């Protein structure tokens, strides 16, 4: 797998550089005297970013890099405008600037960093305090968006599982998109078999993400029933609009996937609370970090989510909450007595690059205030 990625990078860079100059020539042809305008370049960044979101891999990967090239190019434009005041320095750099070496060099370093950043998994810890009457403290490990085999193979996963097992967690939650369309059926069996071995006092729980059931591809490698059987045979509890009570004082509520629920329509948050004791700590797990205001009003105490990858590729993460103020792209948020944590995930989707956030898994400690 590692040789494949190095080969990918060797092919990736020259093709990207070629298309970069091709696009620059198009801008000169279309905009002529306005081709060097910073405003035009910024508009192109926006256009390229929109195309990147709409296109699928591998073409979407090239577009993402183009957007980085244009961003770096605009940055260099601004720097060169400032350096025009210093004739000697400007004349030395102008040749490199005009042939595009500077932004391309910056992007090469960005790609090296992005590859390292995707594979460098960190652990983030959150302490959640509650007024609810709980006798014990609960340590929860939350792991989401692994997209198995994109950057994490069996050897790496075993390493993380052994690491997590030493934490002596009370609950381990797999927050969706553990596998995806590119995971083989054998890979799914191996991944969940390893995950099912995590040492946890009350068990390992799983909720579906939008990629686990491979609904985006027509040539599916496994059926919905097959993945369900594989997960359950691994000793992992699936919660799809279902609840699980722990120690008679904490209730775990797992949401079905928002995009591809097992039924025609997933239940509302309010329906999941029916017949539940609201005096107990209510932990809702939803792959998508949505319905935050609604959940805060209903009396939930904590929500754990993933899905966003924290904005895997800069600057896409900033658009999540810009166009939806009822969502959260990454991190921690408190709405009255309701608390939300959104993880960037332990892996990434489609390509092994991450420029907008870290790869992580979470330790969440629930404590009595």
mmCIF file of C-alpha atoms in Angstrom:
data_model
loop_
_atom_site.group_PDB
_atom_site.id
_atom_site.type_symbol
_atom_site.label_atom_id
_atom_site.label_comp_id
_atom_site.label_asym_id
_atom_site.label_seq_id
_atom_site.Cartn_x
_atom_site.Cartn_y
_atom_site.Cartn_z
ATOM 1 C CA UNK A 1 0.000 0.000 0.000
ATOM 2 C CA UNK A 2 2.813 2.441 0.866
ATOM 3 C CA UNK A 3 4.478 1.892 -2.558
ATOM 4 C CA UNK A 4 1.185 2.663 -4.250
ATOM 5 C CA UNK A 5 0.972 5.991 -2.434
ATOM 6 C CA UNK A 6 4.500 7.035 -3.379
ATOM 7 C CA UNK A 7 3.729 6.178 -7.009
ATOM 8 C CA UNK A 8 0.522 8.178 -6.702
ATOM 9 C CA UNK A 9 2.488 11.219 -5.503
ATOM 10 C CA UNK A 10 5.061 10.900 -8.292
ATOM 11 C CA UNK A 11 2.293 10.933 -10.914
ATOM 12 C CA UNK A 12 0.163 13.418 -9.012
ATOM 13 C CA UNK A 13 2.589 16.349 -8.897
ATOM 14 C CA UNK A 14 3.665 16.673 -12.567
ATOM 15 C CA UNK A 15 0.099 16.248 -13.837
ATOM 16 C CA UNK A 16 -1.114 18.870 -11.372
ATOM 17 C CA UNK A 17 1.643 21.307 -12.367
ATOM 18 C CA UNK A 18 0.835 20.793 -16.059
ATOM 19 C CA UNK A 19 -2.867 21.540 -15.517
ATOM 20 C CA UNK A 20 -1.966 24.531 -13.369
ATOM 21 C CA UNK A 21 -0.164 26.189 -16.285
ATOM 22 C CA UNK A 22 -2.946 25.078 -18.617
ATOM 23 C CA UNK A 23 -5.516 26.831 -16.429
ATOM 24 C CA UNK A 24 -3.332 29.947 -16.198
ATOM 25 C CA UNK A 25 -3.248 30.130 -19.994
ATOM 26 C CA UNK A 26 -7.029 29.791 -20.085
ATOM 27 C CA UNK A 27 -7.398 32.705 -17.658
ATOM 28 C CA UNK A 28 -5.068 34.817 -19.803
ATOM 29 C CA UNK A 29 -7.112 33.944 -22.899
ATOM 30 C CA UNK A 30 -10.480 34.592 -21.235
ATOM 31 C CA UNK A 31 -9.643 37.632 -19.162
ATOM 32 C CA UNK A 32 -6.667 39.057 -21.117
ATOM 33 C CA UNK A 33 -5.538 42.207 -19.326
ATOM 34 C CA UNK A 34 -7.513 41.158 -16.223
ATOM 35 C CA UNK A 35 -5.737 37.799 -15.951
ATOM 36 C CA UNK A 36 -3.318 39.114 -13.304
ATOM 37 C CA UNK A 37 -6.100 40.649 -11.276
ATOM 38 C CA UNK A 38 -6.179 39.264 -7.740
ATOM 39 C CA UNK A 39 -9.973 39.517 -7.769
ATOM 40 C CA UNK A 40 -10.159 37.275 -10.843
ATOM 41 C CA UNK A 41 -7.853 34.757 -9.179
ATOM 42 C CA UNK A 42 -10.020 34.730 -6.036
ATOM 43 C CA UNK A 43 -13.138 34.140 -8.153
ATOM 44 C CA UNK A 44 -11.340 31.226 -9.814
ATOM 45 C CA UNK A 45 -10.508 29.776 -6.400
ATOM 46 C CA UNK A 46 -14.203 29.863 -5.505
ATOM 47 C CA UNK A 47 -15.153 28.293 -8.848
ATOM 48 C CA UNK A 48 -12.536 25.554 -8.562
ATOM 49 C CA UNK A 49 -13.572 24.811 -4.964
ATOM 50 C CA UNK A 50 -17.214 24.397 -6.039
ATOM 51 C CA UNK A 51 -16.151 22.015 -8.830
ATOM 52 C CA UNK A 52 -14.054 20.085 -6.285
ATOM 53 C CA UNK A 53 -17.116 19.523 -4.115
ATOM 54 C CA UNK A 54 -19.234 18.399 -7.076
ATOM 55 C CA UNK A 55 -16.672 16.099 -8.674
ATOM 56 C CA UNK A 56 -15.795 12.616 -7.522
ATOM 57 C CA UNK A 57 -12.359 11.113 -7.049
ATOM 58 C CA UNK A 58 -9.915 11.041 -8.778
ATOM 59 C CA UNK A 59 -10.816 14.191 -10.732
ATOM 60 C CA UNK A 60 -11.919 15.869 -7.510
ATOM 61 C CA UNK A 61 -8.428 15.321 -6.097
ATOM 62 C CA UNK A 62 -6.833 17.290 -8.905
ATOM 63 C CA UNK A 63 -9.339 20.097 -8.459
ATOM 64 C CA UNK A 64 -8.582 20.285 -4.750
ATOM 65 C CA UNK A 65 -4.889 20.722 -5.511
ATOM 66 C CA UNK A 66 -5.665 23.334 -8.167
ATOM 67 C CA UNK A 67 -7.536 25.309 -5.540
ATOM 68 C CA UNK A 68 -4.475 25.134 -3.271
ATOM 69 C CA UNK A 69 -2.292 26.273 -6.159
ATOM 70 C CA UNK A 70 -4.517 29.251 -6.857
ATOM 71 C CA UNK A 71 -4.667 30.158 -3.167
ATOM 72 C CA UNK A 72 -0.866 30.072 -2.971
ATOM 73 C CA UNK A 73 -0.673 31.982 -6.243
ATOM 74 C CA UNK A 74 -2.887 34.770 -4.875
ATOM 75 C CA UNK A 75 -0.769 34.839 -1.721
ATOM 76 C CA UNK A 76 2.354 35.203 -3.884
ATOM 77 C CA UNK A 77 0.656 37.987 -5.877
ATOM 78 C CA UNK A 78 0.097 39.927 -2.676
ATOM 79 C CA UNK A 79 3.684 39.346 -1.533
ATOM 80 C CA UNK A 80 5.082 40.472 -4.892
ATOM 81 C CA UNK A 81 2.957 43.636 -4.799
ATOM 82 C CA UNK A 82 4.585 44.475 -1.494
ATOM 83 C CA UNK A 83 8.078 43.612 -2.800
ATOM 84 C CA UNK A 84 7.719 45.945 -5.770
ATOM 85 C CA UNK A 85 8.876 48.685 -3.433
ATOM 86 C CA UNK A 86 12.218 46.859 -3.117
ATOM 87 C CA UNK A 87 13.545 46.739 -6.683
ATOM 88 C CA UNK A 88 16.584 44.506 -6.120
ATOM 89 C CA UNK A 89 14.700 41.796 -4.239
ATOM 90 C CA UNK A 90 11.765 42.025 -6.636
ATOM 91 C CA UNK A 91 13.980 41.593 -9.713
ATOM 92 C CA UNK A 92 15.599 38.468 -8.222
ATOM 93 C CA UNK A 93 12.280 36.839 -7.408
ATOM 94 C CA UNK A 94 10.237 37.981 -10.412
ATOM 95 C CA UNK A 95 11.508 35.278 -12.773
ATOM 96 C CA UNK A 96 10.656 32.485 -10.324
ATOM 97 C CA UNK A 97 7.343 34.192 -9.651
ATOM 98 C CA UNK A 98 6.405 34.516 -13.323
ATOM 99 C CA UNK A 99 6.997 30.843 -14.150
ATOM 100 C CA UNK A 100 4.996 29.694 -11.134
ATOM 101 C CA UNK A 101 7.802 27.959 -9.247
ATOM 102 C CA UNK A 102 7.019 29.644 -5.932
ATOM 103 C CA UNK A 103 3.336 28.591 -5.561
ATOM 104 C CA UNK A 104 4.123 25.112 -6.922
ATOM 105 C CA UNK A 105 6.937 24.669 -4.379
ATOM 106 C CA UNK A 106 4.589 25.780 -1.598
ATOM 107 C CA UNK A 107 1.961 23.258 -2.709
ATOM 108 C CA UNK A 108 4.525 20.439 -2.812
ATOM 109 C CA UNK A 109 5.354 21.167 0.817
ATOM 110 C CA UNK A 110 1.634 21.359 1.598
ATOM 111 C CA UNK A 111 1.104 17.894 0.086
ATOM 112 C CA UNK A 112 3.989 16.439 2.093
ATOM 113 C CA UNK A 113 2.521 17.961 5.249
ATOM 114 C CA UNK A 114 -0.999 16.808 4.302
ATOM 115 C CA UNK A 115 0.157 13.203 3.876
ATOM 116 C CA UNK A 116 1.995 13.259 7.210
ATOM 117 C CA UNK A 117 -0.922 14.986 8.941
ATOM 118 C CA UNK A 118 -3.424 12.396 7.735
ATOM 119 C CA UNK A 119 -1.306 9.549 9.089
ATOM 120 C CA UNK A 120 -0.437 11.255 12.390
ATOM 121 C CA UNK A 121 -3.313 10.314 14.706
ATOM 122 C CA UNK A 122 -3.584 12.311 17.938
ATOM 123 C CA UNK A 123 -5.746 11.796 21.030
ATOM 124 C CA UNK A 124 -7.956 14.641 22.274
ATOM 125 C CA UNK A 125 -9.600 14.581 25.700
ATOM 126 C CA UNK A 126 -12.790 16.358 26.796
ATOM 127 C CA UNK A 127 -14.113 16.567 30.361
ATOM 128 C CA UNK A 128 -17.914 16.858 30.444
ATOM 129 C CA UNK A 129 -19.537 17.894 33.713
ATOM 130 C CA UNK A 130 -23.171 17.191 34.502
ATOM 131 C CA UNK A 131 -25.698 18.040 37.197
ATOM 132 C CA UNK A 132 -27.408 14.696 36.650
ATOM 133 C CA UNK A 133 -27.220 12.206 39.528
ATOM 134 C CA UNK A 134 -24.498 9.811 38.428
ATOM 135 C CA UNK A 135 -22.502 7.863 40.969
ATOM 136 C CA UNK A 136 -19.611 6.888 38.721
ATOM 137 C CA UNK A 137 -17.472 8.759 36.246
ATOM 138 C CA UNK A 138 -17.592 7.379 32.710
ATOM 139 C CA UNK A 139 -14.698 7.224 30.289
ATOM 140 C CA UNK A 140 -15.865 7.046 26.690
ATOM 141 C CA UNK A 141 -13.652 6.496 23.660
ATOM 142 C CA UNK A 142 -15.165 7.914 20.470
ATOM 143 C CA UNK A 143 -13.740 6.809 17.133
ATOM 144 C CA UNK A 144 -15.280 7.834 13.818
ATOM 145 C CA UNK A 145 -14.635 8.290 10.092
ATOM 146 C CA UNK A 146 -11.891 5.711 9.737
ATOM 147 C CA UNK A 147 -12.754 4.855 6.104
ATOM 148 C CA UNK A 148 -10.811 1.627 6.537
ATOM 149 C CA UNK A 149 -7.928 1.003 4.134
ATOM 150 C CA UNK A 150 -7.687 4.611 2.902
ATOM 151 C CA UNK A 151 -4.930 5.395 5.391
ATOM 152 C CA UNK A 152 -5.398 2.713 8.073
ATOM 153 C CA UNK A 153 -4.620 -0.937 7.374
ATOM 154 C CA UNK A 154 -4.968 -3.965 9.663
ATOM 155 C CA UNK A 155 -1.542 -3.451 11.231
ATOM 156 C CA UNK A 156 -2.256 0.192 12.105
ATOM 157 C CA UNK A 157 -5.756 -0.586 13.340
ATOM 158 C CA UNK A 158 -4.434 -3.325 15.633
ATOM 159 C CA UNK A 159 -1.950 -0.811 17.037
ATOM 160 C CA UNK A 160 -4.725 1.707 17.803
ATOM 161 C CA UNK A 161 -6.994 -0.981 19.287
ATOM 162 C CA UNK A 162 -4.221 -2.117 21.628
ATOM 163 C CA UNK A 163 -3.603 1.512 22.562
ATOM 164 C CA UNK A 164 -7.293 2.150 23.269
ATOM 165 C CA UNK A 165 -7.613 -1.076 25.266
ATOM 166 C CA UNK A 166 -5.012 0.167 27.756
ATOM 167 C CA UNK A 167 -7.280 3.136 28.557
ATOM 168 C CA UNK A 168 -9.806 0.852 30.326
ATOM 169 C CA UNK A 169 -12.742 2.716 28.821
ATOM 170 C CA UNK A 170 -16.266 2.168 30.114
ATOM 171 C CA UNK A 171 -17.817 2.619 26.675
ATOM 172 C CA UNK A 172 -16.332 2.586 23.164
ATOM 173 C CA UNK A 173 -18.396 4.201 20.413
ATOM 174 C CA UNK A 174 -17.775 3.798 16.680
ATOM 175 C CA UNK A 175 -19.375 6.904 15.225
ATOM 176 C CA UNK A 176 -19.935 5.878 11.603
ATOM 177 C CA UNK A 177 -18.014 5.686 8.308
ATOM 178 C CA UNK A 178 -15.720 3.055 9.745
ATOM 179 C CA UNK A 179 -15.688 1.516 6.260
ATOM 180 C CA UNK A 180 -16.749 2.857 2.879
ATOM 181 C CA UNK A 181 -17.217 2.085 -0.818
ATOM 182 C CA UNK A 182 -13.538 1.250 -1.317
ATOM 183 C CA UNK A 183 -13.376 -1.290 1.512
ATOM 184 C CA UNK A 184 -13.439 -4.916 0.423
ATOM 185 C CA UNK A 185 -15.738 -7.423 2.112
ATOM 186 C CA UNK A 186 -12.669 -9.142 3.531
ATOM 187 C CA UNK A 187 -11.475 -5.775 4.811
ATOM 188 C CA UNK A 188 -14.790 -5.206 6.595
ATOM 189 C CA UNK A 189 -14.591 -8.605 8.285
ATOM 190 C CA UNK A 190 -11.030 -7.958 9.448
ATOM 191 C CA UNK A 191 -11.703 -4.359 10.547
ATOM 192 C CA UNK A 192 -14.700 -5.150 12.762
ATOM 193 C CA UNK A 193 -13.067 -8.309 14.100
ATOM 194 C CA UNK A 194 -10.170 -6.161 15.327
ATOM 195 C CA UNK A 195 -12.467 -3.407 16.645
ATOM 196 C CA UNK A 196 -14.586 -5.961 18.493
ATOM 197 C CA UNK A 197 -11.527 -6.863 20.566
ATOM 198 C CA UNK A 198 -11.266 -3.438 22.214
ATOM 199 C CA UNK A 199 -11.261 -3.746 25.985
ATOM 200 C CA UNK A 200 -14.349 -1.929 27.287
ATOM 201 C CA UNK A 201 -16.347 -2.365 30.494
ATOM 202 C CA UNK A 202 -19.836 -2.001 28.996
ATOM 203 C CA UNK A 203 -19.086 -2.864 25.379
ATOM 204 C CA UNK A 204 -18.395 -1.478 21.913
ATOM 205 C CA UNK A 205 -21.260 0.327 20.128
ATOM 206 C CA UNK A 206 -21.674 1.280 16.474
ATOM 207 C CA UNK A 207 -23.840 3.729 14.539
ATOM 208 C CA UNK A 208 -24.037 3.914 10.754
ATOM 209 C CA UNK A 209 -22.520 6.746 8.764
ATOM 210 C CA UNK A 210 -23.406 7.769 5.238
ATOM 211 C CA UNK A 211 -20.615 5.619 3.712
ATOM 212 C CA UNK A 212 -20.833 2.368 5.695
ATOM 213 C CA UNK A 213 -23.568 0.890 3.508
ATOM 214 C CA UNK A 214 -21.866 1.955 0.224
ATOM 215 C CA UNK A 215 -25.030 3.568 -1.144
ATOM 216 C CA UNK A 216 -23.042 5.968 -3.341
ATOM 217 C CA UNK A 217 -21.751 3.200 -5.643
ATOM 218 C CA UNK A 218 -23.849 0.909 -7.825
ATOM 219 C CA UNK A 219 -21.280 -1.925 -7.840
ATOM 220 C CA UNK A 220 -21.546 -2.714 -4.121
ATOM 221 C CA UNK A 221 -19.061 -5.169 -2.629
ATOM 222 C CA UNK A 222 -21.429 -6.196 0.167
ATOM 223 C CA UNK A 223 -25.089 -5.889 1.116
ATOM 224 C CA UNK A 224 -26.679 -4.108 4.076
ATOM 225 C CA UNK A 225 -27.500 -7.459 5.665
ATOM 226 C CA UNK A 226 -23.921 -8.682 5.230
ATOM 227 C CA UNK A 227 -22.331 -5.700 6.976
ATOM 228 C CA UNK A 228 -24.894 -5.909 9.789
ATOM 229 C CA UNK A 229 -24.105 -9.592 10.298
ATOM 230 C CA UNK A 230 -20.349 -8.935 10.210
ATOM 231 C CA UNK A 231 -20.616 -6.186 12.857
ATOM 232 C CA UNK A 232 -22.873 -8.209 15.147
ATOM 233 C CA UNK A 233 -20.696 -11.325 14.821
ATOM 234 C CA UNK A 234 -17.791 -9.204 16.034
ATOM 235 C CA UNK A 235 -19.591 -8.630 19.342
ATOM 236 C CA UNK A 236 -20.355 -4.988 18.548
ATOM 237 C CA UNK A 237 -23.796 -3.553 19.379
ATOM 238 C CA UNK A 238 -25.476 -1.629 16.536
ATOM 239 C CA UNK A 239 -27.705 1.277 17.559
ATOM 240 C CA UNK A 240 -29.896 2.492 14.692
ATOM 241 C CA UNK A 241 -32.521 4.732 16.320
ATOM 242 C CA UNK A 242 -32.204 2.539 19.390
ATOM 243 C CA UNK A 243 -31.233 3.022 23.020
ATOM 244 C CA UNK A 244 -28.991 1.188 25.474
ATOM 245 C CA UNK A 245 -28.984 1.817 29.222
ATOM 246 C CA UNK A 246 -25.712 1.649 31.131
ATOM 247 C CA UNK A 247 -25.567 1.088 34.879
ATOM 248 C CA UNK A 248 -29.119 2.400 35.374
ATOM 249 C CA UNK A 249 -27.944 6.040 35.119
ATOM 250 C CA UNK A 250 -26.645 6.681 31.577
ATOM 251 C CA UNK A 251 -28.677 6.097 28.425
ATOM 252 C CA UNK A 252 -26.924 5.794 25.079
ATOM 253 C CA UNK A 253 -29.111 6.818 22.119
ATOM 254 C CA UNK A 254 -27.713 5.882 18.704
ATOM 255 C CA UNK A 255 -29.167 7.593 15.631
ATOM 256 C CA UNK A 256 -29.740 5.888 12.324
ATOM 257 C CA UNK A 257 -27.936 7.499 9.407
ATOM 258 C CA UNK A 258 -29.440 10.773 8.203
ATOM 259 C CA UNK A 259 -28.739 10.174 4.504
ATOM 260 C CA UNK A 260 -29.409 6.436 4.157
ATOM 261 C CA UNK A 261 -31.572 5.236 7.057
ATOM 262 C CA UNK A 262 -32.580 1.585 7.247
ATOM 263 C CA UNK A 263 -36.208 2.644 6.903
ATOM 264 C CA UNK A 264 -37.813 5.253 4.649
ATOM 265 C CA UNK A 265 -37.348 7.930 7.262
ATOM 266 C CA UNK A 266 -35.394 7.912 10.482
ATOM 267 C CA UNK A 267 -37.109 8.765 13.739
ATOM 268 C CA UNK A 268 -37.179 12.278 15.122
ATOM 269 C CA UNK A 269 -35.051 13.108 18.158
ATOM 270 C CA UNK A 270 -38.227 13.627 20.180
ATOM 271 C CA UNK A 271 -39.520 10.130 19.327
ATOM 272 C CA UNK A 272 -36.333 8.547 20.684
ATOM 273 C CA UNK A 273 -36.964 10.166 24.076
ATOM 274 C CA UNK A 274 -40.376 8.591 24.515
ATOM 275 C CA UNK A 275 -40.522 6.405 27.634
ATOM 276 C CA UNK A 276 -36.981 7.415 28.670
ATOM 277 C CA UNK A 277 -36.161 8.787 32.117
ATOM 278 C CA UNK A 278 -34.849 12.325 31.568
ATOM 279 C CA UNK A 279 -33.298 12.338 35.024
ATOM 280 C CA UNK A 280 -30.648 9.992 33.657
ATOM 281 C CA UNK A 281 -27.694 11.215 31.593
ATOM 282 C CA UNK A 282 -28.801 11.211 27.943
ATOM 283 C CA UNK A 283 -25.987 10.710 25.453
ATOM 284 C CA UNK A 284 -27.061 10.919 21.813
ATOM 285 C CA UNK A 285 -24.697 9.763 19.068
ATOM 286 C CA UNK A 286 -25.388 10.980 15.538
ATOM 287 C CA UNK A 287 -22.911 10.635 12.688
ATOM 288 C CA UNK A 288 -24.027 14.024 11.379
ATOM 289 C CA UNK A 289 -23.638 17.005 13.751
ATOM 290 C CA UNK A 290 -27.114 18.341 13.021
ATOM 291 C CA UNK A 291 -30.304 19.159 14.981
ATOM 292 C CA UNK A 292 -28.240 20.771 17.721
ATOM 293 C CA UNK A 293 -30.814 23.388 18.733
ATOM 294 C CA UNK A 294 -33.619 20.834 18.674
ATOM 295 C CA UNK A 295 -31.647 18.357 20.776
ATOM 296 C CA UNK A 296 -30.731 21.063 23.281
ATOM 297 C CA UNK A 297 -34.404 21.934 23.747
ATOM 298 C CA UNK A 298 -35.450 18.287 24.129
ATOM 299 C CA UNK A 299 -33.244 17.701 27.162
ATOM 300 C CA UNK A 300 -30.318 15.712 25.787
ATOM 301 C CA UNK A 301 -27.120 16.186 27.779
ATOM 302 C CA UNK A 302 -24.386 15.381 25.263
ATOM 303 C CA UNK A 303 -24.098 14.714 21.543
ATOM 304 C CA UNK A 304 -21.119 13.018 19.874
ATOM 305 C CA UNK A 305 -20.750 13.330 16.101
ATOM 306 C CA UNK A 306 -18.271 13.042 13.244
ATOM 307 C CA UNK A 307 -18.841 13.190 9.480
ATOM 308 C CA UNK A 308 -17.241 16.586 8.772
ATOM 309 C CA UNK A 309 -13.617 15.394 9.073
ATOM 310 C CA UNK A 310 -13.072 18.823 10.593
ATOM 311 C CA UNK A 311 -12.775 20.067 7.030
ATOM 312 C CA UNK A 312 -10.378 17.487 5.599
ATOM 313 C CA UNK A 313 -9.193 19.808 2.842
ATOM 314 C CA UNK A 314 -8.772 23.524 3.519
ATOM 315 C CA UNK A 315 -10.909 25.650 3.217
ATOM 316 C CA UNK A 316 -14.009 23.440 2.850
ATOM 317 C CA UNK A 317 -14.499 23.086 6.614
ATOM 318 C CA UNK A 318 -15.438 26.735 6.986
ATOM 319 C CA UNK A 319 -18.496 26.304 4.774
ATOM 320 C CA UNK A 320 -20.171 23.732 7.058
ATOM 321 C CA UNK A 321 -21.315 26.152 9.726
ATOM 322 C CA UNK A 322 -21.339 29.183 7.402
ATOM 323 C CA UNK A 323 -24.411 27.873 5.586
ATOM 324 C CA UNK A 324 -25.916 25.938 8.513
ATOM 325 C CA UNK A 325 -25.893 27.598 11.927
ATOM 326 C CA UNK A 326 -27.596 24.506 13.371
ATOM 327 C CA UNK A 327 -24.420 22.505 12.829
ATOM 328 C CA UNK A 328 -20.817 22.375 14.063
ATOM 329 C CA UNK A 329 -17.772 21.636 11.929
ATOM 330 C CA UNK A 330 -15.366 20.601 14.662
ATOM 331 C CA UNK A 331 -14.674 20.745 18.390
ATOM 332 C CA UNK A 332 -16.826 21.601 21.387
ATOM 333 C CA UNK A 333 -19.972 23.707 21.748
ATOM 334 C CA UNK A 334 -22.366 24.326 24.611
ATOM 335 C CA UNK A 335 -26.004 25.332 24.155
ATOM 336 C CA UNK A 336 -27.515 25.999 27.589
ATOM 337 C CA UNK A 337 -27.087 22.654 29.415
ATOM 338 C CA UNK A 338 -26.582 20.723 26.179
ATOM 339 C CA UNK A 339 -23.011 19.949 25.078
ATOM 340 C CA UNK A 340 -21.743 18.852 21.658
ATOM 341 C CA UNK A 341 -18.439 17.376 20.538
ATOM 342 C CA UNK A 342 -17.621 16.848 16.863
ATOM 343 C CA UNK A 343 -14.568 14.759 15.986
ATOM 344 C CA UNK A 344 -12.490 15.205 12.845
ATOM 345 C CA UNK A 345 -12.152 11.406 12.643
ATOM 346 C CA UNK A 346 -9.261 8.979 12.773
ATOM 347 C CA UNK A 347 -8.924 8.659 8.987
ATOM 348 C CA UNK A 348 -10.076 10.336 5.797
ATOM 349 C CA UNK A 349 -12.118 9.772 2.678
ATOM 350 C CA UNK A 350 -10.765 8.751 -0.740
ATOM 351 C CA UNK A 351 -7.264 10.291 -0.656
ATOM 352 C CA UNK A 352 -4.553 10.278 2.044
ATOM 353 C CA UNK A 353 -4.332 14.052 2.451
ATOM 354 C CA UNK A 354 -5.532 16.261 5.287
ATOM 355 C CA UNK A 355 -4.859 20.009 5.296
ATOM 356 C CA UNK A 356 -7.837 21.328 7.247
ATOM 357 C CA UNK A 357 -7.631 19.392 10.543
ATOM 358 C CA UNK A 358 -5.927 16.610 12.508
ATOM 359 C CA UNK A 359 -6.648 12.884 12.489
ATOM 360 C CA UNK A 360 -7.835 11.938 15.965
ATOM 361 C CA UNK A 361 -9.861 9.799 18.290
ATOM 362 C CA UNK A 362 -11.462 11.162 21.441
ATOM 363 C CA UNK A 363 -11.524 10.384 25.135
ATOM 364 C CA UNK A 364 -14.654 11.872 26.720
ATOM 365 C CA UNK A 365 -14.838 11.835 30.519
ATOM 366 C CA UNK A 366 -18.334 12.343 31.963
ATOM 367 C CA UNK A 367 -18.104 13.644 35.522
ATOM 368 C CA UNK A 368 -20.538 14.769 38.172
ATOM 369 C CA UNK A 369 -20.379 18.533 38.731
#
